[in-house]
PDB file of N, CA and C in Angstrom:
ATOM      1  N   UNK A   1      -1.407  12.835  -8.384  1.00 42.00           N
ATOM      2  CA  UNK A   1      -1.771  11.393  -8.569  1.00 42.00           C
ATOM      3  C   UNK A   1      -3.385  11.618  -8.292  1.00 42.00           C
ATOM      4  N   UNK A   2      -4.373  10.747  -9.131  1.00 42.00           N
ATOM      5  CA  UNK A   2      -5.543  10.676  -8.656  1.00 42.00           C
ATOM      6  C   UNK A   2      -5.996   9.450  -7.894  1.00 42.00           C
ATOM      7  N   UNK A   3      -5.484   9.529  -6.374  1.00 43.00           N
ATOM      8  CA  UNK A   3      -6.171   8.381  -5.568  1.00 43.00           C
ATOM      9  C   UNK A   3      -7.226   8.160  -5.302  1.00 43.00           C
ATOM     10  N   UNK A   4      -8.128   7.216  -6.166  1.00 45.00           N
ATOM     11  CA  UNK A   4      -9.358   6.430  -6.041  1.00 45.00           C
ATOM     12  C   UNK A   4      -9.601   5.783  -4.962  1.00 45.00           C
ATOM     13  N   UNK A   5     -10.997   5.111  -5.082  1.00 44.00           N
ATOM     14  CA  UNK A   5     -10.831   4.148  -4.438  1.00 44.00           C
ATOM     15  C   UNK A   5     -10.489   2.944  -4.962  1.00 44.00           C
ATOM     16  N   UNK A   6      -9.652   1.971  -4.454  1.00 51.00           N
ATOM     17  CA  UNK A   6      -8.980   0.977  -4.806  1.00 51.00           C
ATOM     18  C   UNK A   6     -10.061  -0.493  -4.730  1.00 51.00           C
ATOM     19  N   UNK A   7      -9.888  -1.366  -5.635  1.00 75.00           N
ATOM     20  CA  UNK A   7     -10.754  -2.444  -5.551  1.00 75.00           C
ATOM     21  C   UNK A   7     -10.271  -3.513  -4.422  1.00 75.00           C
ATOM     22  N   UNK A   8      -8.979  -3.547  -4.000  1.00 87.00           N
ATOM     23  CA  UNK A   8      -8.554  -4.093  -3.002  1.00 87.00           C
ATOM     24  C   UNK A   8      -7.634  -3.122  -1.883  1.00 87.00           C
ATOM     25  N   UNK A   9      -7.691  -3.024  -0.892  1.00 91.00           N
ATOM     26  CA  UNK A   9      -7.211  -2.379   0.117  1.00 91.00           C
ATOM     27  C   UNK A   9      -6.894  -3.185   1.699  1.00 91.00           C
ATOM     28  N   UNK A  10      -5.955  -3.239   2.108  1.00 93.00           N
ATOM     29  CA  UNK A  10      -5.678  -3.916   3.245  1.00 93.00           C
ATOM     30  C   UNK A  10      -4.794  -3.056   4.110  1.00 93.00           C
ATOM     31  N   UNK A  11      -4.918  -3.038   5.553  1.00 94.00           N
ATOM     32  CA  UNK A  11      -4.588  -2.241   6.382  1.00 94.00           C
ATOM     33  C   UNK A  11      -3.454  -3.198   7.474  1.00 94.00           C
ATOM     34  N   UNK A  12      -2.301  -2.721   6.922  1.00 95.00           N
ATOM     35  CA  UNK A  12      -1.171  -3.683   7.983  1.00 95.00           C
ATOM     36  C   UNK A  12      -0.674  -3.303   8.995  1.00 95.00           C
ATOM     37  N   UNK A  13      -1.201  -3.842  10.539  1.00 94.00           N
ATOM     38  CA  UNK A  13      -0.171  -3.013  11.814  1.00 94.00           C
ATOM     39  C   UNK A  13       0.367  -4.387  12.059  1.00 94.00           C
ATOM     40  N   UNK A  14       1.882  -4.039  12.563  1.00 93.00           N
ATOM     41  CA  UNK A  14       2.307  -5.299  13.245  1.00 93.00           C
ATOM     42  C   UNK A  14       2.660  -4.487  14.651  1.00 93.00           C
ATOM     43  N   UNK A  15       3.025  -5.605  15.579  1.00 92.00           N
ATOM     44  CA  UNK A  15       3.315  -5.074  16.639  1.00 92.00           C
ATOM     45  C   UNK A  15       5.136  -5.027  16.944  1.00 92.00           C
ATOM     46  N   UNK A  16       5.889  -6.025  16.265  1.00 88.00           N
ATOM     47  CA  UNK A  16       7.140  -6.196  16.269  1.00 88.00           C
ATOM     48  C   UNK A  16       7.549  -6.404  14.777  1.00 88.00           C
ATOM     49  N   UNK A  17       8.684  -5.716  14.604  1.00 87.00           N
ATOM     50  CA  UNK A  17       9.430  -5.417  13.465  1.00 87.00           C
ATOM     51  C   UNK A  17       9.617  -6.837  12.501  1.00 87.00           C
ATOM     52  N   UNK A  18       9.736  -8.220  13.468  1.00 90.00           N
ATOM     53  CA  UNK A  18       9.689  -9.457  13.137  1.00 90.00           C
ATOM     54  C   UNK A  18       8.627  -9.871  12.178  1.00 90.00           C
ATOM     55  N   UNK A  19       7.411  -9.430  12.609  1.00 92.00           N
ATOM     56  CA  UNK A  19       6.286  -9.811  11.875  1.00 92.00           C
ATOM     57  C   UNK A  19       6.019  -9.248  10.174  1.00 92.00           C
ATOM     58  N   UNK A  20       6.740  -7.839  10.269  1.00 93.00           N
ATOM     59  CA  UNK A  20       6.466  -6.640   9.139  1.00 93.00           C
ATOM     60  C   UNK A  20       6.592  -7.852   7.748  1.00 93.00           C
ATOM     61  N   UNK A  21       7.747  -8.203   7.688  1.00 93.00           N
ATOM     62  CA  UNK A  21       7.990  -8.693   6.105  1.00 93.00           C
ATOM     63  C   UNK A  21       7.040  -9.854   5.839  1.00 93.00           C
ATOM     64  N   UNK A  22       6.517 -10.929   6.594  1.00 95.00           N
ATOM     65  CA  UNK A  22       5.754 -11.774   6.432  1.00 95.00           C
ATOM     66  C   UNK A  22       4.139 -11.028   6.439  1.00 95.00           C
ATOM     67  N   UNK A  23       3.823 -10.163   7.069  1.00 95.00           N
ATOM     68  CA  UNK A  23       2.736  -9.457   6.858  1.00 95.00           C
ATOM     69  C   UNK A  23       2.457  -8.700   5.406  1.00 95.00           C
ATOM     70  N   UNK A  24       3.800  -8.106   5.205  1.00 95.00           N
ATOM     71  CA  UNK A  24       3.600  -7.551   3.904  1.00 95.00           C
ATOM     72  C   UNK A  24       3.539  -8.490   2.737  1.00 95.00           C
ATOM     73  N   UNK A  25       4.467  -9.560   2.859  1.00 95.00           N
ATOM     74  CA  UNK A  25       4.299 -10.189   2.107  1.00 95.00           C
ATOM     75  C   UNK A  25       2.830 -10.817   1.572  1.00 95.00           C
ATOM     76  N   UNK A  26       2.206 -11.129   2.492  1.00 96.00           N
ATOM     77  CA  UNK A  26       1.100 -11.955   2.608  1.00 96.00           C
ATOM     78  C   UNK A  26      -0.120 -10.860   1.343  1.00 96.00           C
ATOM     79  N   UNK A  27       0.171  -9.524   2.209  1.00 96.00           N
ATOM     80  CA  UNK A  27      -1.115  -8.329   1.676  1.00 96.00           C
ATOM     81  C   UNK A  27      -0.391  -8.166   0.224  1.00 96.00           C
ATOM     82  N   UNK A  28       0.690  -8.220  -0.149  1.00 96.00           N
ATOM     83  CA  UNK A  28       0.704  -7.729  -1.380  1.00 96.00           C
ATOM     84  C   UNK A  28       0.585  -8.944  -2.281  1.00 96.00           C
ATOM     85  N   UNK A  29       0.814 -10.731  -2.116  1.00 95.00           N
ATOM     86  CA  UNK A  29       0.143 -11.567  -2.814  1.00 95.00           C
ATOM     87  C   UNK A  29      -1.124 -11.426  -3.050  1.00 95.00           C
ATOM     88  N   UNK A  30      -1.771 -11.220  -2.464  1.00 95.00           N
ATOM     89  CA  UNK A  30      -3.487 -10.960  -2.129  1.00 95.00           C
ATOM     90  C   UNK A  30      -3.829  -9.822  -2.635  1.00 95.00           C
ATOM     91  N   UNK A  31      -2.971  -8.826  -2.877  1.00 95.00           N
ATOM     92  CA  UNK A  31      -2.732  -7.543  -3.943  1.00 95.00           C
ATOM     93  C   UNK A  31      -2.767  -8.387  -5.431  1.00 95.00           C
ATOM     94  N   UNK A  32      -1.645  -8.959  -5.638  1.00 94.00           N
ATOM     95  CA  UNK A  32      -1.282  -9.486  -6.682  1.00 94.00           C
ATOM     96  C   UNK A  32      -2.511 -10.271  -7.500  1.00 94.00           C
ATOM     97  N   UNK A  33      -2.746 -11.257  -6.797  1.00 93.00           N
ATOM     98  CA  UNK A  33      -4.371 -12.162  -7.044  1.00 93.00           C
ATOM     99  C   UNK A  33      -5.401 -11.362  -7.273  1.00 93.00           C
ATOM    100  N   UNK A  34      -5.856 -10.265  -6.638  1.00 92.00           N
ATOM    101  CA  UNK A  34      -6.554  -9.373  -7.281  1.00 92.00           C
ATOM    102  C   UNK A  34      -6.433  -8.335  -8.292  1.00 92.00           C
ATOM    103  N   UNK A  35      -5.303  -8.607  -8.448  1.00 90.00           N
ATOM    104  CA  UNK A  35      -4.782  -7.474  -9.621  1.00 90.00           C
ATOM    105  C   UNK A  35      -4.825  -8.231 -10.914  1.00 90.00           C
ATOM    106  N   UNK A  36      -5.182  -9.646 -11.107  1.00 88.00           N
ATOM    107  CA  UNK A  36      -5.423 -10.523 -12.163  1.00 88.00           C
ATOM    108  C   UNK A  36      -6.612 -10.132 -13.053  1.00 88.00           C
ATOM    109  N   UNK A  37      -7.540  -9.651 -11.808  1.00 81.00           N
ATOM    110  CA  UNK A  37      -9.115  -9.268 -12.200  1.00 81.00           C
ATOM    111  C   UNK A  37      -9.173  -8.052 -12.466  1.00 81.00           C
ATOM    112  N   UNK A  38      -8.040  -6.983 -12.409  1.00 74.00           N
ATOM    113  CA  UNK A  38      -7.921  -5.490 -12.227  1.00 74.00           C
ATOM    114  C   UNK A  38      -7.082  -5.046 -13.254  1.00 74.00           C
ATOM    115  N   UNK A  39      -6.708  -5.556 -14.682  1.00 84.00           N
ATOM    116  CA  UNK A  39      -5.530  -5.869 -14.884  1.00 84.00           C
ATOM    117  C   UNK A  39      -5.040  -3.849 -15.349  1.00 84.00           C
ATOM    118  N   UNK A  40      -5.942  -3.151 -14.964  1.00 88.00           N
ATOM    119  CA  UNK A  40      -6.015  -1.565 -15.105  1.00 88.00           C
ATOM    120  C   UNK A  40      -4.820  -0.938 -14.076  1.00 88.00           C
ATOM    121  N   UNK A  41      -4.666  -1.655 -12.823  1.00 91.00           N
ATOM    122  CA  UNK A  41      -4.146  -1.178 -11.526  1.00 91.00           C
ATOM    123  C   UNK A  41      -2.895  -1.833 -11.097  1.00 91.00           C
ATOM    124  N   UNK A  42      -1.942  -1.012 -10.840  1.00 92.00           N
ATOM    125  CA  UNK A  42      -0.780  -1.552  -9.806  1.00 92.00           C
ATOM    126  C   UNK A  42      -0.860  -1.729  -8.720  1.00 92.00           C
ATOM    127  N   UNK A  43       0.090  -2.043  -7.446  1.00 93.00           N
ATOM    128  CA  UNK A  43      -0.086  -2.360  -6.193  1.00 93.00           C
ATOM    129  C   UNK A  43       0.900  -0.863  -5.852  1.00 93.00           C
ATOM    130  N   UNK A  44       0.212  -0.199  -5.120  1.00 94.00           N
ATOM    131  CA  UNK A  44       0.905   0.798  -4.017  1.00 94.00           C
ATOM    132  C   UNK A  44       0.735   0.501  -2.769  1.00 94.00           C
ATOM    133  N   UNK A  45       2.245   0.618  -1.735  1.00 95.00           N
ATOM    134  CA  UNK A  45       2.355  -0.088  -0.467  1.00 95.00           C
ATOM    135  C   UNK A  45       2.781   1.640  -0.073  1.00 95.00           C
ATOM    136  N   UNK A  46       2.036   1.658   1.027  1.00 93.00           N
ATOM    137  CA  UNK A  46       2.219   3.318   1.953  1.00 93.00           C
ATOM    138  C   UNK A  46       2.873   2.863   3.173  1.00 93.00           C
ATOM    139  N   UNK A  47       3.998   2.999   3.888  1.00 92.00           N
ATOM    140  CA  UNK A  47       4.536   3.328   4.867  1.00 92.00           C
ATOM    141  C   UNK A  47       3.826   4.507   5.855  1.00 92.00           C
ATOM    142  N   UNK A  48       2.851   4.453   6.808  1.00 92.00           N
ATOM    143  CA  UNK A  48       2.344   5.400   7.533  1.00 92.00           C
ATOM    144  C   UNK A  48       3.262   5.502   8.750  1.00 92.00           C
ATOM    145  N   UNK A  49       3.942   4.545   9.259  1.00 90.00           N
ATOM    146  CA  UNK A  49       4.805   4.659  10.615  1.00 90.00           C
ATOM    147  C   UNK A  49       5.393   3.642  10.382  1.00 90.00           C
ATOM    148  N   UNK A  50       6.062   3.262  11.538  1.00 88.00           N
ATOM    149  CA  UNK A  50       6.950   2.248  11.591  1.00 88.00           C
ATOM    150  C   UNK A  50       6.351   0.744  11.716  1.00 88.00           C
ATOM    151  N   UNK A  51       4.695   0.936  12.292  1.00 91.00           N
ATOM    152  CA  UNK A  51       4.180  -0.371  12.451  1.00 91.00           C
ATOM    153  C   UNK A  51       3.101  -0.291  11.443  1.00 91.00           C
ATOM    154  N   UNK A  52       2.729   0.824  10.768  1.00 93.00           N
ATOM    155  CA  UNK A  52       1.588   0.734  10.186  1.00 93.00           C
ATOM    156  C   UNK A  52       1.494   0.519   8.107  1.00 93.00           C
ATOM    157  N   UNK A  53       0.963  -0.044   7.885  1.00 95.00           N
ATOM    158  CA  UNK A  53       1.242   0.034   6.631  1.00 95.00           C
ATOM    159  C   UNK A  53      -0.112   0.088   5.511  1.00 95.00           C
ATOM    160  N   UNK A  54      -0.291   0.505   4.145  1.00 95.00           N
ATOM    161  CA  UNK A  54      -1.534  -0.097   3.702  1.00 95.00           C
ATOM    162  C   UNK A  54      -1.048  -0.750   2.157  1.00 95.00           C
ATOM    163  N   UNK A  55      -1.838  -1.448   1.874  1.00 96.00           N
ATOM    164  CA  UNK A  55      -1.507  -2.138   0.373  1.00 96.00           C
ATOM    165  C   UNK A  55      -2.753  -2.057  -0.430  1.00 96.00           C
ATOM    166  N   UNK A  56      -2.592  -1.664  -1.514  1.00 95.00           N
ATOM    167  CA  UNK A  56      -4.014  -1.574  -2.362  1.00 95.00           C
ATOM    168  C   UNK A  56      -3.493  -1.229  -4.034  1.00 95.00           C
ATOM    169  N   UNK A  57      -4.369  -1.692  -4.686  1.00 94.00           N
ATOM    170  CA  UNK A  57      -4.536  -1.518  -6.101  1.00 94.00           C
ATOM    171  C   UNK A  57      -4.796  -0.158  -6.456  1.00 94.00           C
ATOM    172  N   UNK A  58      -3.937   0.315  -7.198  1.00 92.00           N
ATOM    173  CA  UNK A  58      -4.509   1.603  -7.681  1.00 92.00           C
ATOM    174  C   UNK A  58      -4.562   1.635  -9.214  1.00 92.00           C
ATOM    175  N   UNK A  59      -5.020   2.620  -9.459  1.00 91.00           N
ATOM    176  CA  UNK A  59      -5.200   2.949 -11.314  1.00 91.00           C
ATOM    177  C   UNK A  59      -4.087   4.135 -11.350  1.00 91.00           C
ATOM    178  N   UNK A  60      -3.428   4.535 -10.180  1.00 90.00           N
ATOM    179  CA  UNK A  60      -2.798   5.392 -10.856  1.00 90.00           C
ATOM    180  C   UNK A  60      -0.971   4.853 -10.833  1.00 90.00           C
ATOM    181  N   UNK A  61      -1.256   3.631 -10.292  1.00 91.00           N
ATOM    182  CA  UNK A  61       0.203   2.723 -10.368  1.00 91.00           C
ATOM    183  C   UNK A  61      -0.100   1.629 -11.986  1.00 91.00           C
ATOM    184  N   UNK A  62       1.042   1.524 -12.586  1.00 91.00           N
ATOM    185  CA  UNK A  62       0.906   1.019 -14.014  1.00 91.00           C
ATOM    186  C   UNK A  62       0.792  -0.144 -13.597  1.00 91.00           C
ATOM    187  N   UNK A  63       0.053  -1.445 -14.316  1.00 89.00           N
ATOM    188  CA  UNK A  63      -0.055  -2.550 -14.168  1.00 89.00           C
ATOM    189  C   UNK A  63       1.079  -3.532 -14.122  1.00 89.00           C
ATOM    190  N   UNK A  64       1.338  -4.411 -13.636  1.00 89.00           N
ATOM    191  CA  UNK A  64       2.440  -4.935 -13.222  1.00 89.00           C
ATOM    192  C   UNK A  64       3.640  -4.439 -12.360  1.00 89.00           C
ATOM    193  N   UNK A  65       3.002  -3.218 -11.822  1.00 91.00           N
ATOM    194  CA  UNK A  65       4.483  -2.211 -10.851  1.00 91.00           C
ATOM    195  C   UNK A  65       3.671  -2.392  -9.619  1.00 91.00           C
ATOM    196  N   UNK A  66       5.023  -2.418  -8.539  1.00 93.00           N
ATOM    197  CA  UNK A  66       4.680  -1.655  -7.115  1.00 93.00           C
ATOM    198  C   UNK A  66       5.260  -0.299  -6.908  1.00 93.00           C
ATOM    199  N   UNK A  67       4.426   0.274  -6.823  1.00 93.00           N
ATOM    200  CA  UNK A  67       5.004   1.507  -6.154  1.00 93.00           C
ATOM    201  C   UNK A  67       5.052   1.733  -4.655  1.00 93.00           C
ATOM    202  N   UNK A  68       6.089   1.766  -4.028  1.00 92.00           N
ATOM    203  CA  UNK A  68       6.402   2.091  -2.586  1.00 92.00           C
ATOM    204  C   UNK A  68       6.403   3.331  -2.258  1.00 92.00           C
ATOM    205  N   UNK A  69       6.023   4.177  -0.918  1.00 91.00           N
ATOM    206  CA  UNK A  69       5.761   5.071  -0.707  1.00 91.00           C
ATOM    207  C   UNK A  69       5.897   5.622   0.942  1.00 91.00           C
ATOM    208  N   UNK A  70       6.461   6.697   1.266  1.00 89.00           N
ATOM    209  CA  UNK A  70       6.441   6.721   2.786  1.00 89.00           C
ATOM    210  C   UNK A  70       5.289   7.913   2.823  1.00 89.00           C
ATOM    211  N   UNK A  71       4.283   8.176   4.024  1.00 84.00           N
ATOM    212  CA  UNK A  71       3.301   8.751   4.298  1.00 84.00           C
ATOM    213  C   UNK A  71       3.016   9.045   5.636  1.00 84.00           C
ATOM    214  N   UNK A  72       3.978   9.649   6.307  1.00 74.00           N
ATOM    215  CA  UNK A  72       3.710   9.902   7.742  1.00 74.00           C
ATOM    216  C   UNK A  72       2.560  10.835   8.211  1.00 74.00           C
ATOM    217  N   UNK A  73       1.672  10.829   9.125  1.00 62.00           N
ATOM    218  CA  UNK A  73       0.884  11.582   9.335  1.00 62.00           C
ATOM    219  C   UNK A  73      -0.635  11.129  10.468  1.00 62.00           C
ATOM    220  N   UNK A  74      -1.342  11.098  10.455  1.00 58.00           N
ATOM    221  CA  UNK A  74      -2.414  10.814  11.180  1.00 58.00           C
ATOM    222  C   UNK A  74      -2.888   9.237  10.826  1.00 58.00           C
ATOM    223  N   UNK A  75      -3.581   8.526  11.426  1.00 52.00           N
ATOM    224  CA  UNK A  75      -4.684   7.339  11.102  1.00 52.00           C
ATOM    225  C   UNK A  75      -4.458   7.137   9.474  1.00 52.00           C
ATOM    226  N   UNK A  76      -4.104   6.494   8.571  1.00 50.00           N
ATOM    227  CA  UNK A  76      -4.298   6.447   7.141  1.00 50.00           C
ATOM    228  C   UNK A  76      -6.093   6.085   6.952  1.00 50.00           C
ATOM    229  N   UNK A  77      -6.835   5.324   7.679  1.00 51.00           N
ATOM    230  CA  UNK A  77      -8.173   5.892   7.442  1.00 51.00           C
ATOM    231  C   UNK A  77      -8.523   6.737   7.226  1.00 51.00           C
ATOM    232  N   UNK A  78      -8.323   7.752   8.356  1.00 52.00           N
ATOM    233  CA  UNK A  78      -8.746   9.469   8.373  1.00 52.00           C
ATOM    234  C   UNK A  78      -8.167  10.092   6.966  1.00 52.00           C
ATOM    235  N   UNK A  79      -6.883   9.661   6.492  1.00 50.00           N
ATOM    236  CA  UNK A  79      -6.413  10.401   5.343  1.00 50.00           C
ATOM    237  C   UNK A  79      -7.258   9.912   4.141  1.00 50.00           C
ATOM    238  N   UNK A  80      -7.648   8.675   3.924  1.00 50.00           N
ATOM    239  CA  UNK A  80      -8.315   8.265   2.763  1.00 50.00           C
ATOM    240  C   UNK A  80      -9.603   9.009   2.940  1.00 50.00           C
ATOM    241  N   UNK A  81     -10.240   8.852   3.984  1.00 47.00           N
ATOM    242  CA  UNK A  81     -11.885   9.746   3.938  1.00 47.00           C
ATOM    243  C   UNK A  81     -11.671  11.112   3.938  1.00 47.00           C
ATOM    244  N   UNK A  82     -10.677  11.513   3.929  1.00 45.00           N
ATOM    245  CA  UNK A  82     -10.085  13.112   4.128  1.00 45.00           C
ATOM    246  C   UNK A  82      -9.713  13.815   2.736  1.00 45.00           C
ATOM    247  N   UNK A  83      -9.149  12.689   2.050  1.00 45.00           N
ATOM    248  CA  UNK A  83      -8.540  12.800   0.910  1.00 45.00           C
ATOM    249  C   UNK A  83      -7.382  13.740   0.908  1.00 45.00           C
ATOM    250  N   UNK A  84      -6.561  13.851   2.105  1.00 45.00           N
ATOM    251  CA  UNK A  84      -5.583  14.596   2.008  1.00 45.00           C
ATOM    252  C   UNK A  84      -4.184  13.732   1.877  1.00 45.00           C
ATOM    253  N   UNK A  85      -4.095  13.335   0.615  1.00 45.00           N
ATOM    254  CA  UNK A  85      -2.663  12.070   0.156  1.00 45.00           C
ATOM    255  C   UNK A  85      -1.949  12.908  -0.324  1.00 45.00           C
ATOM    256  N   UNK A  86      -0.799  13.158   0.676  1.00 48.00           N
ATOM    257  CA  UNK A  86       0.245  13.678   0.180  1.00 48.00           C
ATOM    258  C   UNK A  86       1.718  12.841   0.514  1.00 48.00           C
ATOM    259  N   UNK A  87       2.371  12.087  -0.515  1.00 46.00           N
ATOM    260  CA  UNK A  87       3.145  11.346  -0.652  1.00 46.00           C
ATOM    261  C   UNK A  87       4.446  12.463  -0.167  1.00 46.00           C
ATOM    262  N   UNK A  88       5.246  11.820   0.979  1.00 50.00           N
ATOM    263  CA  UNK A  88       6.623  11.990   1.218  1.00 50.00           C
ATOM    264  C   UNK A  88       7.638  11.645   0.201  1.00 50.00           C
ATOM    265  N   UNK A  89       7.542  10.635  -0.047  1.00 53.00           N
ATOM    266  CA  UNK A  89       8.804  10.057  -0.933  1.00 53.00           C
ATOM    267  C   UNK A  89       8.080   8.836  -1.622  1.00 53.00           C
ATOM    268  N   UNK A  90       8.646   8.834  -2.778  1.00 53.00           N
ATOM    269  CA  UNK A  90       8.194   7.400  -3.274  1.00 53.00           C
ATOM    270  C   UNK A  90       8.547   7.141  -4.362  1.00 53.00           C
ATOM    271  N   UNK A  91       9.121   5.795  -4.318  1.00 53.00           N
ATOM    272  CA  UNK A  91      10.032   4.364  -4.886  1.00 53.00           C
ATOM    273  C   UNK A  91       9.199   3.923  -5.579  1.00 53.00           C
ATOM    274  N   UNK A  92      10.043   3.356  -6.896  1.00 52.00           N
ATOM    275  CA  UNK A  92       9.131   2.757  -7.706  1.00 52.00           C
ATOM    276  C   UNK A  92       9.928   1.037  -8.040  1.00 52.00           C
ATOM    277  N   UNK A  93       9.370   0.182  -7.971  1.00 51.00           N
ATOM    278  CA  UNK A  93       9.842  -1.116  -8.345  1.00 51.00           C
ATOM    279  C   UNK A  93       9.012  -1.752  -9.022  1.00 51.00           C
ATOM    280  N   UNK A  94       9.404  -2.105 -10.340  1.00 51.00           N
ATOM    281  CA  UNK A  94       9.082  -3.066 -11.426  1.00 51.00           C
ATOM    282  C   UNK A  94       8.726  -4.286 -10.689  1.00 51.00           C
ATOM    283  N   UNK A  95       7.756  -5.080 -11.001  1.00 53.00           N
ATOM    284  CA  UNK A  95       7.659  -6.119 -10.730  1.00 53.00           C
ATOM    285  C   UNK A  95       6.675  -7.020 -11.941  1.00 53.00           C
ATOM    286  N   UNK A  96       6.615  -7.979 -12.138  1.00 52.00           N
ATOM    287  CA  UNK A  96       5.811  -8.989 -12.838  1.00 52.00           C
ATOM    288  C   UNK A  96       4.686  -9.496 -12.372  1.00 52.00           C
ATOM    289  N   UNK A  97       3.426  -9.231 -12.960  1.00 49.00           N
ATOM    290  CA  UNK A  97       2.457  -9.490 -12.200  1.00 49.00           C
ATOM    291  C   UNK A  97       1.855 -10.630 -13.379  1.00 49.00           C
TER     292      UNK A  97
END
């Protein structure tokens, strides 16, 4: 995949698992709203560890789709800059945007 700079990128960090669902729901809702202005992008949700996620618009994901992936390793902000994007597992979830 060609992982380019997205027009929407949100780093979600939670301290407790009970915060996770609400935090991710808010980030995905914001991405959907931004996606209306960028119809060529879908949403990529990446889990970096049990407390850290990124939600972003990506031209690598078809519009109207949310992809979820696992990518464990160093701080996700450093990975984006270093260009070392290596998904370990990707699942595809179709949604209507």
